[in-house]
Coordinates of C-alpha atoms in Angstrom, one line a residue:
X1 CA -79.8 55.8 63.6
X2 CA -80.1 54.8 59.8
X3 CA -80.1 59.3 59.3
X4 CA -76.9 59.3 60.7
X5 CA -75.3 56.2 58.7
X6 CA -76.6 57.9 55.6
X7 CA -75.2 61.0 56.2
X8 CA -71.8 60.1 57.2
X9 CA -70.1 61.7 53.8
X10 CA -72.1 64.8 54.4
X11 CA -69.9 67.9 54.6
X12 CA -67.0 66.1 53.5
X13 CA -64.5 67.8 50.6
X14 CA -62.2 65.0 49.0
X15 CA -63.2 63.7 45.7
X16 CA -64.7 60.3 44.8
X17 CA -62.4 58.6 42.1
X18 CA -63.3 54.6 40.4
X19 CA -60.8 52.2 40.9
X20 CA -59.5 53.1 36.8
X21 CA -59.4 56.3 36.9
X22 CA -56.9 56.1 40.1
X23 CA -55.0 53.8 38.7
X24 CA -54.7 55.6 35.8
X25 CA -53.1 58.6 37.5
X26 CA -50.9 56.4 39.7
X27 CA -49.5 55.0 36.1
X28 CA -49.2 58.7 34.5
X29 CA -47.4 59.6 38.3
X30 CA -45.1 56.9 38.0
X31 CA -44.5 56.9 34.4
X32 CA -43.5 60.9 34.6
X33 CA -41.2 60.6 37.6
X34 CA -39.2 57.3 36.5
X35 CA -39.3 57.4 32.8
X36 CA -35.6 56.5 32.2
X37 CA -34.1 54.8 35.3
X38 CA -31.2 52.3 35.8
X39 CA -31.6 49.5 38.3
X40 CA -28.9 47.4 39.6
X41 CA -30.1 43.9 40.9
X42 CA -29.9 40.1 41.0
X43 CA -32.1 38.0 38.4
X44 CA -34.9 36.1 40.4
X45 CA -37.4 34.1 38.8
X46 CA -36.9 34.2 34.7
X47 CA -39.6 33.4 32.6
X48 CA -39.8 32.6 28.6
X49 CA -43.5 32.3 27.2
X50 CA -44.2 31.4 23.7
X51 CA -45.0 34.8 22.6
X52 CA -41.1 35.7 22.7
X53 CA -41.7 38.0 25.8
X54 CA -39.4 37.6 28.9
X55 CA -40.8 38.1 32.6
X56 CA -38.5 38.1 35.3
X57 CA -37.6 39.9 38.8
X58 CA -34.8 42.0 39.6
X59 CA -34.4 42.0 43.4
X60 CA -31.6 42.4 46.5
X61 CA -31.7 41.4 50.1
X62 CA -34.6 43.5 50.6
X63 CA -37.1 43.9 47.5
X64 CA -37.8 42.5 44.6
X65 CA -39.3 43.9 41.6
X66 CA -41.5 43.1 38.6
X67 CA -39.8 43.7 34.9
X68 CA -40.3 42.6 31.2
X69 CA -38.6 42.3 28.3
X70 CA -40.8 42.9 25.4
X71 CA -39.6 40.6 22.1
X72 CA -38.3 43.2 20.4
X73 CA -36.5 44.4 22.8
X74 CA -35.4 41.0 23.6
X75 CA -34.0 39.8 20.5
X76 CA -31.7 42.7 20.4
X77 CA -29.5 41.9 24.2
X78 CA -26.5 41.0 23.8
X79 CA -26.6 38.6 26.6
X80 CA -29.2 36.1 27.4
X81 CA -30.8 36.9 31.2
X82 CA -30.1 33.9 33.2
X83 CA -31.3 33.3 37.0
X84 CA -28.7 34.2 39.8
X85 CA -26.5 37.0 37.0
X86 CA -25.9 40.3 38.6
X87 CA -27.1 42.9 36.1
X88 CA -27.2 46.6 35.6
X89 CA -31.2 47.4 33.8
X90 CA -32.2 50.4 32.1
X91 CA -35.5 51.3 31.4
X92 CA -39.0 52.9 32.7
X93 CA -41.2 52.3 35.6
X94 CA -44.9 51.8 34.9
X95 CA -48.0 50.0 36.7
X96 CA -50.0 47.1 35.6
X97 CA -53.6 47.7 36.7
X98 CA -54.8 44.1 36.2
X99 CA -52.8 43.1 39.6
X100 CA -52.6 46.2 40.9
X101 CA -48.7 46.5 40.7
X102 CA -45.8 48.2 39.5
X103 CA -43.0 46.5 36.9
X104 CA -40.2 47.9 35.4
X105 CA -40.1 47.6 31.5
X106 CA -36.6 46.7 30.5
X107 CA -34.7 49.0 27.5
X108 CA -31.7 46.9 28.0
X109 CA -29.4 44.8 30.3
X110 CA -26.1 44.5 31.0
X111 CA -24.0 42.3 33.3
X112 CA -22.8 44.1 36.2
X113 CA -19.3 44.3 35.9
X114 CA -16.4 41.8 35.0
X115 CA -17.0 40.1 38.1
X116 CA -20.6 39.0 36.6
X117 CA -19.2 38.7 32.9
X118 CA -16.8 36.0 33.9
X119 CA -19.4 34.1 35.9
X120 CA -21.8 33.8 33.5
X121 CA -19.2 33.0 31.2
X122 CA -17.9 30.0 33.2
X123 CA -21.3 28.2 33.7
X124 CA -22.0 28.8 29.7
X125 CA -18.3 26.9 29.5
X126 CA -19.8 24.1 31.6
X127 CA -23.2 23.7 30.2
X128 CA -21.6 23.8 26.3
X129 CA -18.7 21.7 27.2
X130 CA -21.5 18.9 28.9
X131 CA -22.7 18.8 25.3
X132 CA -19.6 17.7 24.1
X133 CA -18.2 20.8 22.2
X134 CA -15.2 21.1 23.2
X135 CA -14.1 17.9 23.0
X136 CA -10.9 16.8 21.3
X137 CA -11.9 13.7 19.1
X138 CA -14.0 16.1 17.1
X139 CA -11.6 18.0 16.1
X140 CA -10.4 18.0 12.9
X141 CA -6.8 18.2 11.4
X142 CA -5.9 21.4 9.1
X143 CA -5.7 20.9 5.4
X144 CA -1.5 20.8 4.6
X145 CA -1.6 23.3 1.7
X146 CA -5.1 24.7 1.6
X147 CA -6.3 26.0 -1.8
X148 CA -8.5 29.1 -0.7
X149 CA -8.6 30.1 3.2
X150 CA -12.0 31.7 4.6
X151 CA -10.9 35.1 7.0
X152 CA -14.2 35.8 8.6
X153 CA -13.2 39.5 10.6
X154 CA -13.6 43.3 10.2
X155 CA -11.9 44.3 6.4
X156 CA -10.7 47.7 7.7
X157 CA -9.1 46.7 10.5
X158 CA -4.8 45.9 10.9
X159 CA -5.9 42.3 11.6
X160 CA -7.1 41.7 7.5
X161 CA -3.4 43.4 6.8
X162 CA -1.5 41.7 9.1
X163 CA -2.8 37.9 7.9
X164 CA -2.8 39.2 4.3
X165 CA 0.8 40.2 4.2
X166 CA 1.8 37.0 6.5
X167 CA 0.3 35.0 3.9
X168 CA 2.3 36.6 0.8
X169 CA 5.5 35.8 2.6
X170 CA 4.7 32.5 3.5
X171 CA 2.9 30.9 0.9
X172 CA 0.5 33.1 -1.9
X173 CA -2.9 31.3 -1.4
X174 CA -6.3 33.1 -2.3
X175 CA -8.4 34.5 0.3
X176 CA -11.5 35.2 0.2
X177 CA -12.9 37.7 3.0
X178 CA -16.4 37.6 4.9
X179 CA -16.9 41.4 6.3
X180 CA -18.4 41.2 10.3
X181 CA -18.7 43.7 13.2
X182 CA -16.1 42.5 15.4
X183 CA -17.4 44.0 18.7
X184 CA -20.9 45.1 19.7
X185 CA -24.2 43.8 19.9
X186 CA -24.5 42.7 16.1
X187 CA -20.9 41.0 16.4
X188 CA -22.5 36.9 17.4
X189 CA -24.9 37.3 14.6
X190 CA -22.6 38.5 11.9
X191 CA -19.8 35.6 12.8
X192 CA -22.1 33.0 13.2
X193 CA -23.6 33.5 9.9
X194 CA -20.4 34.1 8.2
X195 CA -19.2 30.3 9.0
X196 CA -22.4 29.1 7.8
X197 CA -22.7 31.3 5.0
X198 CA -18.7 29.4 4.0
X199 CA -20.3 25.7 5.2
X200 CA -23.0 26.1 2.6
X201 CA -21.1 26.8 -0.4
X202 CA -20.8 23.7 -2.6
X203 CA -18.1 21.4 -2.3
X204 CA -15.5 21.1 -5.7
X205 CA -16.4 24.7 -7.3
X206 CA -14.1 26.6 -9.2
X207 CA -11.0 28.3 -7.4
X208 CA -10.0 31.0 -9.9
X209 CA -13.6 32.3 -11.5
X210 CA -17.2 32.8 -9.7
X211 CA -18.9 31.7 -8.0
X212 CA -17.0 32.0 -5.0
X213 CA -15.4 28.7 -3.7
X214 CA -15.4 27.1 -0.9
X215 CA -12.7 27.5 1.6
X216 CA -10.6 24.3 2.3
X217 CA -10.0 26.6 6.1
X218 CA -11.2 29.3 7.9
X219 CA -10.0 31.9 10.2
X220 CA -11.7 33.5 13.0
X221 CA -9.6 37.0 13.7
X222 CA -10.1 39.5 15.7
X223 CA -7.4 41.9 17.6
X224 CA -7.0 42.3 21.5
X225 CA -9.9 44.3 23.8
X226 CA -11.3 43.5 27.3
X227 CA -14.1 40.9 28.0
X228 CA -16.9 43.3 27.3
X229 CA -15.1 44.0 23.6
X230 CA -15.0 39.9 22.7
X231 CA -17.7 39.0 24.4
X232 CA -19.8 38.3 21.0
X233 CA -17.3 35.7 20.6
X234 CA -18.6 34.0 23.5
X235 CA -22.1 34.0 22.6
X236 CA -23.5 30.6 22.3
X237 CA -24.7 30.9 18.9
X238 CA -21.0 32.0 17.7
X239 CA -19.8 28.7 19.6
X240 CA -22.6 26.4 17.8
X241 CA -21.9 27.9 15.0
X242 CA -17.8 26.6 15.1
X243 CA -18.7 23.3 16.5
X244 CA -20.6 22.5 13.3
X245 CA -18.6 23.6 11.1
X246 CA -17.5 20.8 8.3
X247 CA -14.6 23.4 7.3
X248 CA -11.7 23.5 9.5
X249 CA -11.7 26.2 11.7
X250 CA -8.7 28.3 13.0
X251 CA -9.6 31.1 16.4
X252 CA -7.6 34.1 16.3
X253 CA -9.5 36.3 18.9
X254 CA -7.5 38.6 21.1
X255 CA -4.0 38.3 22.0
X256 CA -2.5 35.2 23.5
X257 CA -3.7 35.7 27.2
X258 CA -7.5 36.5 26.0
X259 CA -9.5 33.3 25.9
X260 CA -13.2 32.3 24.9
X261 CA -15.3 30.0 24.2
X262 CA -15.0 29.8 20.0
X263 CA -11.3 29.1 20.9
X264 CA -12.6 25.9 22.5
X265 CA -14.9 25.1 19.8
X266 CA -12.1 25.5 17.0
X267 CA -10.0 23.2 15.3
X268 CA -6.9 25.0 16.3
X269 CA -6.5 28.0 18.8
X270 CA -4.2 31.0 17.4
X271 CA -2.5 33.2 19.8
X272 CA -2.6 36.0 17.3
X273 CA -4.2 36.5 13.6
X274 CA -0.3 36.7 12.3
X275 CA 0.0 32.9 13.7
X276 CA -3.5 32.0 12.5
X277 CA -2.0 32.3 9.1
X278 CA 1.2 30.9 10.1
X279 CA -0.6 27.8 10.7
X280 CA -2.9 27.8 8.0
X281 CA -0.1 27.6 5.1
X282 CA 3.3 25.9 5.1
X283 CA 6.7 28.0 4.0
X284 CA 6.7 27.9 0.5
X285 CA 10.7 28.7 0.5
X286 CA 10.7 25.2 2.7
X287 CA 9.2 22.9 0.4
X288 CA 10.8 23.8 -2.5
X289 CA 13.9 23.3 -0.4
X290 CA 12.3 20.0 0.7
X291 CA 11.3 19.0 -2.9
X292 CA 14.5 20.0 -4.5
X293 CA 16.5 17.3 -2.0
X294 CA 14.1 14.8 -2.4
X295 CA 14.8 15.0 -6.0
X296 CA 18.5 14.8 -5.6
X297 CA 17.7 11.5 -3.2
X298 CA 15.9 10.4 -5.5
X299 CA 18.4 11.1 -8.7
X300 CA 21.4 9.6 -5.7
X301 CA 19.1 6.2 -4.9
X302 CA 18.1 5.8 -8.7
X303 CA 22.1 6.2 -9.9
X304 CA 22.8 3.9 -7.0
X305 CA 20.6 1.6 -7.7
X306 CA 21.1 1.2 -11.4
X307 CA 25.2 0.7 -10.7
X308 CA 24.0 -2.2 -7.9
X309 CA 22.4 -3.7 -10.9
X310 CA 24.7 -3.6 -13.0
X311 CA 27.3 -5.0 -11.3
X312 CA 25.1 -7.9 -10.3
X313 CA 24.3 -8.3 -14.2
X314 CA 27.9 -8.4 -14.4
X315 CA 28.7 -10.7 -11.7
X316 CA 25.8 -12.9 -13.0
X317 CA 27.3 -13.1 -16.4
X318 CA 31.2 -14.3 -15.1
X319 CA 29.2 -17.0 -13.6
X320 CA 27.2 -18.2 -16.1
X321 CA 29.2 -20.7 -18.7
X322 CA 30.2 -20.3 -22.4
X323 CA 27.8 -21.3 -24.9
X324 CA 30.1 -23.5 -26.3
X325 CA 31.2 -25.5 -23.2
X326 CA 26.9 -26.0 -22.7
X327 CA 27.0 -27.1 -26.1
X328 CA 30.0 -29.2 -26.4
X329 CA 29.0 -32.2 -24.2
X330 CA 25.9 -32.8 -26.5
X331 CA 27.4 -32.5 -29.6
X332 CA 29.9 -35.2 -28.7
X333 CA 27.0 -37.4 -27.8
X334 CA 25.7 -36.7 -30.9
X335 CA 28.4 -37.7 -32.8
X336 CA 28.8 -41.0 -31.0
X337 CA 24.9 -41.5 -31.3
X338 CA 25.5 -40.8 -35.3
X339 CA 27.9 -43.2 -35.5
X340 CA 26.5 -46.0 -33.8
X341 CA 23.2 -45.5 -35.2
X342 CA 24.0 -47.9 -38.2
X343 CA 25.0 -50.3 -35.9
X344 CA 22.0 -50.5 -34.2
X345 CA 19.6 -50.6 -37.1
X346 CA 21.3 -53.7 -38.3
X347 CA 21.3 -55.3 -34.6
X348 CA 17.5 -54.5 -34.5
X349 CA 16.8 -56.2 -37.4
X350 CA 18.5 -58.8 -37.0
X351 CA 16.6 -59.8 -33.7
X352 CA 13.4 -58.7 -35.1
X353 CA 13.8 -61.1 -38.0
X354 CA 14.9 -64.1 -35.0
X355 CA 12.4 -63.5 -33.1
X356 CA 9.3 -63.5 -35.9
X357 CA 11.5 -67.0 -37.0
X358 CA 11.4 -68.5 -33.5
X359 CA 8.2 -67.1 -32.0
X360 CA 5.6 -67.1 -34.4
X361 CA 6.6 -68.2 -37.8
X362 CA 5.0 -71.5 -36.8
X363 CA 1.7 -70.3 -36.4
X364 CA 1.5 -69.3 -40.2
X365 CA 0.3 -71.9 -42.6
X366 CA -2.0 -72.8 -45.6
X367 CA -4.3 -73.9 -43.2
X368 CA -4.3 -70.0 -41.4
X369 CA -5.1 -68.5 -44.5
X370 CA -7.8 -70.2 -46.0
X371 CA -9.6 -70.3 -42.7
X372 CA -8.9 -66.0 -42.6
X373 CA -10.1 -65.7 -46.6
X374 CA -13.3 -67.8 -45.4
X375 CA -14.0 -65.4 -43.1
X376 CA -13.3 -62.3 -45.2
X377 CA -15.5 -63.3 -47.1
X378 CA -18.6 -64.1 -45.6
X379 CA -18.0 -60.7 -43.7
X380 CA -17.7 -59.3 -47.3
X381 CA -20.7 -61.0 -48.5
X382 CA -23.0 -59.9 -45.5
X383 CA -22.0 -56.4 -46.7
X384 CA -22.4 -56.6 -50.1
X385 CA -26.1 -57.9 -48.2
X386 CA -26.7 -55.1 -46.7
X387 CA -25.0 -52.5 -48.9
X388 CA -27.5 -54.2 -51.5
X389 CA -30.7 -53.6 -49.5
X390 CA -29.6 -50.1 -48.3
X391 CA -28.9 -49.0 -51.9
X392 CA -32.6 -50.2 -53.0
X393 CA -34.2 -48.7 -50.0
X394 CA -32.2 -44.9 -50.8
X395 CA -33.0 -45.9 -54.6
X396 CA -36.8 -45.9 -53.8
X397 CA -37.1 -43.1 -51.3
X398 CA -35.0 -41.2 -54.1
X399 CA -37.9 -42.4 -56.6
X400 CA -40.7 -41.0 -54.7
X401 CA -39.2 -37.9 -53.9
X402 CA -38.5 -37.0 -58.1
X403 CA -42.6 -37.8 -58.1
X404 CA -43.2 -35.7 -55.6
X405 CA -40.9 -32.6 -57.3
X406 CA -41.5 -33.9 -60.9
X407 CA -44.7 -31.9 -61.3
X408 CA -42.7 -28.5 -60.3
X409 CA -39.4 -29.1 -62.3
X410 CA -39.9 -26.8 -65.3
X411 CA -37.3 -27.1 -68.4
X412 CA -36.9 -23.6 -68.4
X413 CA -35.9 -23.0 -64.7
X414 CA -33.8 -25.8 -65.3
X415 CA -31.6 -24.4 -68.1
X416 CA -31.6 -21.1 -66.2
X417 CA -29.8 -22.5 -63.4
X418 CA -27.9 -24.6 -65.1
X419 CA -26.3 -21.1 -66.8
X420 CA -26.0 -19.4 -63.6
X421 CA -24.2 -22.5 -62.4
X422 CA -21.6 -22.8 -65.2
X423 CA -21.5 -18.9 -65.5
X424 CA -20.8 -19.5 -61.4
X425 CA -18.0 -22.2 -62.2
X426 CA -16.6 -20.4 -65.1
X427 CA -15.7 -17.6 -62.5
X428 CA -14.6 -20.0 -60.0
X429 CA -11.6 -21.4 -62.2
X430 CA -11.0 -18.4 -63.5
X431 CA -9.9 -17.4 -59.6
X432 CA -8.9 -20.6 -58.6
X433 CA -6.3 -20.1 -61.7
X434 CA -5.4 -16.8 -61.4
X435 CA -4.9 -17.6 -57.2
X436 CA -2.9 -20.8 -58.4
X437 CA -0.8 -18.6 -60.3
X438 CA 0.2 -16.1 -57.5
X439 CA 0.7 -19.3 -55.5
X440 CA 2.9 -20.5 -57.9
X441 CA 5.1 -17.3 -58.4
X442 CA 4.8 -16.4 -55.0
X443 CA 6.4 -20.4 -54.6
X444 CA 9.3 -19.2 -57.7
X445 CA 10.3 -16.4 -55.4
X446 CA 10.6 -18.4 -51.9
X447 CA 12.0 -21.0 -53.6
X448 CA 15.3 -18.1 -55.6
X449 CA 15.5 -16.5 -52.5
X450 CA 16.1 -20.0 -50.3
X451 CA 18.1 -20.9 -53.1
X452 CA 20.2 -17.7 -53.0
X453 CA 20.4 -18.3 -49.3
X454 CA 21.8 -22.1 -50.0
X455 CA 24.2 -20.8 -52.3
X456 CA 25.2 -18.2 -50.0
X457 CA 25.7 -20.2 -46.7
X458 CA 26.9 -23.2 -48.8
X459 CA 30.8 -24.5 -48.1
X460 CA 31.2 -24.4 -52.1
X461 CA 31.0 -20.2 -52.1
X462 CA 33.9 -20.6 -49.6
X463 CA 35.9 -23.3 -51.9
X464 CA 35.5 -20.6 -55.0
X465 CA 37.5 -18.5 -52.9
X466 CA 40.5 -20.6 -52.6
X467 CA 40.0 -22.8 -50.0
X468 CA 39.9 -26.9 -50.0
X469 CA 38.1 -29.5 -47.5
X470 CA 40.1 -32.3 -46.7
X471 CA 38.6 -35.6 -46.0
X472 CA 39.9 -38.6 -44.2
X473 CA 37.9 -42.1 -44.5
X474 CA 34.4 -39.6 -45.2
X475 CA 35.1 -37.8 -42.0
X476 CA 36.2 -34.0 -42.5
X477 CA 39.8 -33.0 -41.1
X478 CA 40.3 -29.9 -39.6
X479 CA 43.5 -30.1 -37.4
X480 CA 46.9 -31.6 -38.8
X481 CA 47.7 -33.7 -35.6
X482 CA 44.3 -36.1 -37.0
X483 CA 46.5 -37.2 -39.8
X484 CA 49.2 -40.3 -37.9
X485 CA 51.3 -41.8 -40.5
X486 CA 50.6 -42.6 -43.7
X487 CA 46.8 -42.4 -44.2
X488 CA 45.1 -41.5 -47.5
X489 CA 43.1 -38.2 -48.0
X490 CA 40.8 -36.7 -50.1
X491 CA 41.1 -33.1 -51.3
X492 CA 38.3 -31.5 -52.4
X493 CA 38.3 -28.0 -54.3
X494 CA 36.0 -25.9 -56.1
X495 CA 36.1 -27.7 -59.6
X496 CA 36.3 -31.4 -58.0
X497 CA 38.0 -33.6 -56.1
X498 CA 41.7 -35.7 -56.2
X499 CA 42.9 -38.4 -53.7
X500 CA 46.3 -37.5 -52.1
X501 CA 48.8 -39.6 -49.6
X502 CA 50.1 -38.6 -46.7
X503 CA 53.7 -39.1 -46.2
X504 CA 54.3 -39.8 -42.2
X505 CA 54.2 -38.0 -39.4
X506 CA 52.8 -34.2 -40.0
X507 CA 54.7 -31.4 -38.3
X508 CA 53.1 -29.5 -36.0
X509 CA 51.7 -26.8 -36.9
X510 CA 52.7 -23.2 -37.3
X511 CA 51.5 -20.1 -36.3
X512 CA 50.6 -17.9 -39.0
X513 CA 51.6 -14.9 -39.8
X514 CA 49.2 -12.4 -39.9
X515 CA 50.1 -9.3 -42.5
X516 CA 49.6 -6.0 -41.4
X517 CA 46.2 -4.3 -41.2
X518 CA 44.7 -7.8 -41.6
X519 CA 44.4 -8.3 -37.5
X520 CA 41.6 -10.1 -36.6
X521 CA 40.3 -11.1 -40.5
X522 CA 39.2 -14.5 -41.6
X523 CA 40.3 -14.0 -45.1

């Protein structure tokens, strides 16, 4: 029995293999028959482990199957594999011999068709707008009239031209340019770190020399394709990137019907680079326009204005009164306040002197007086007292202080300071005389020039040229109807002063007759 077991192999031809050394051919069979294969599947399970590799399954309604994405490979997709997309995989078929298994090792991925494009476009949409990026109350208003404008796009595509020449027309500003890939797999990376390359440049710098400033907007531009062609603009790292921007941002991707997501991050959506620029910069022709009729309001409202005034000065001056009517009610009060004045001194003194008579003249007597001298003097004498006792108390502090500075008084220092002291008054009178002096003339000259003033403003001057002041009872007449009847007069002229007599009733008085070229003239 045990003869037979053990020679159950005998006479047989196949080959013994070990479990590697199978496997090992399996993974050179496999390897050689599916080195470059595309598969078409759905994405199953997705996994992400810390070393950067990504596991996952492709599978359908029937099989599923093993794949990985090594890091390196992995960094460079131009999608991010997500559970449920339909993709198209290209790579080669191998075996792991640890599980006894076969996995496909992933080259690259692509979504499978439009159809998956737009799907996995829509749930980014939701999952970035659930963070809040697209919401309106961050947004931030465009500059008015930006200094320097950011264009991040291709430079040698008609998109640069176009936004260039729009801007010439419009308004010159100065652009500065940050070159990107516009389409392909390098496109998200490029943009993304063109608006924070502009972010990072400091605030305030110069707009004419180096370094290069910082833009006060940016545009986004890039012309019209199909979703596969702007699909770097929907990366989530481009979208990020425009959310976080401190710099207003402008979207110009694709033509007006073309739509993703960095239009949603933006400040403001463009339908097209030419009205991305549009928007950036006013009309320059426009606000000169604008400026130049706000400068003729502004000349209209100031002329208006001034005339308004004016005429209100005016109006405010017709009602105001003449300085003589203001002044004529007080002068007459002065004059009756002068005259009576006399009157009332003489009234006052006279009821002063009754009432000291009456009131308290009676009090005063012999008797008064001696009792008030009595007093005066015993005040006087307790003075004298005390002005006695305060003199010999100063006299004998004064004493002991000579003692105490008698032994330190030397006749020399003495006389020395005495000279310094008279040399010190000498030159003190001296000044005091010499300033006494300039008083004094500067006195002489105030005094002829208020003089010369006097003689000047004086009626006299005015007599020396002919004229006469004519007195009546000390009060000075200066119309003829103040003379009724007979009344005497006093003439004075410029060499004295005669007594005349009216004779009756004065005529009224004539106009006089004015020579020629003498309009208008006092003399």
């Amino acid at each position: 029995m045990n003869e037979l077991l053990d020679d159950t192999d005998s006479g047989s031809n196949a080959p013994e293999f070990s479990v590697s050394e199978l496997s090992g051919v399996l993974k050179r069979m496999i390897e050689g028959e599916f080195s470059h294969v595309r598969v078409r599947g759905e994405l199953g399970r997705v996994s992400r482990p810390a070393s950067g590799h990504i596991y996952l399954d492709l599978k359908d309604n029937n099989a599923v199957l093993a794949s990985v994405i090594w890091k390196g490979t992995a960094n460079r997709l131009p999608m991010r594999p997500e559970e449920g997309m339909e993709v198209v995989a290209t790579g080669r078929l191998t075996t792991f011999p640890g599980q006894s298994r076969y996995q496909l090792v992933v080259e690259s991925m692509a979504p499978a068709g439009v159809g998956a494009l737009m799907a996995m476009l829509e749930k980014r949409k939701k999952a970035l707008a659930a963070e809040g990026l697209f919401d309106a109350a961050r947004k931030r208003p465009l500059p008015y009239l930006p200094r320097v404008i950011g264009v991040i796009t291709s430079p040698s595509g008609a998109v640069i031209r176009d936004i260039l020449h729009r801007l010439r027309d419009r308004f010159p500003s100065r652009v500065v340019i940050w070159p990107v890939v516009v389409q392909g797999e390098a496109c998200a990376g490029q943009v993304a770190a063109a608006i924070q390359g502009f972010n990072a440049l400091p605030q305030g710098g110069p707009v004419s020399r180096p370094p290069v400033p910082r833009p006060d907007v940016l545009i986004v531009a890039r012309g019209g394709g199909s979703v596969e062609d702007l699909w770097g603009f929907n990366e989530e790292i481009v979208v990020r990137a425009a959310a976080q921007s401190s710099i207003p941002l402008i979207s110009a991707v694709g033509h007006e019907t073309d739509t993703t997501l960095i239009d949603l991050a933006a400040d403001m959506r463009a339908p097209t680079p030419t009205a991305a620029a549009e928007m950036a910069v006013p009309v320059r022709a426009d606000l000169l326009a604008t400026l130049a009729g706000l400068d003729q309001r502004r000349q209209g409202a100031a002329a208006r204005l001034l005339s308004q005034r004016s005429q209100r000065l005016r109006d405010l001056a017709r009602a105001l009164p003449s300085p003589e009517g203001l002044l004529a009610d007080r002068r007459q009060r002065l004059d009756y306040a002068g005259a009576n004045l006399p009157r009332a001194l003489v009234h006052l003194t006279q009821k002063k002197h009754l009432a000291l008579g009456a009131g308290r003249a009676g009090r005063f007597g012999p008797a008064l007086l001696r009792e008030g001298i009595l007093q005066r003097a015993r005040r006087l004498d307790r003075a004298e007292n005390r002005l006695n006792a305060l003199r010999e108390a100063q006299r004998a502090r004064r004493i002991d202080r000579f003692a105490q500075l008698a032994p330190r008084l030397r006749p020399e220092l003495l006389a020395r300071q005495t000279r310094q002291l008279h040399g010190q008054l000498d030159g003190a009178i001296r000044r005091a005389g010499a300033a006494y002096a300039r008083s004094l003339a500067a006195l002489a000259r105030n005094l002829g020039a208020l003089d010369r003033t006097l003689n000047t403003l004086s009626y006299q001057s005015t007599l020396a040229r002919g004229y006469a002041v004519v007195r009546s009872q000390g009060q000075v007449v200066t119309r003829a109807a103040a003379l009724q009847g007979a009344a005497p007069i006093e003439v004075e002229f410029a060499d004295g002063r005669i007594a005349a007599q009216t004779g009756g009733t004065a005529p009224a008085p004539k106009p006089l007759k004015t020579p020629p070229g003498k309009q208008g003239s006092l003399f």
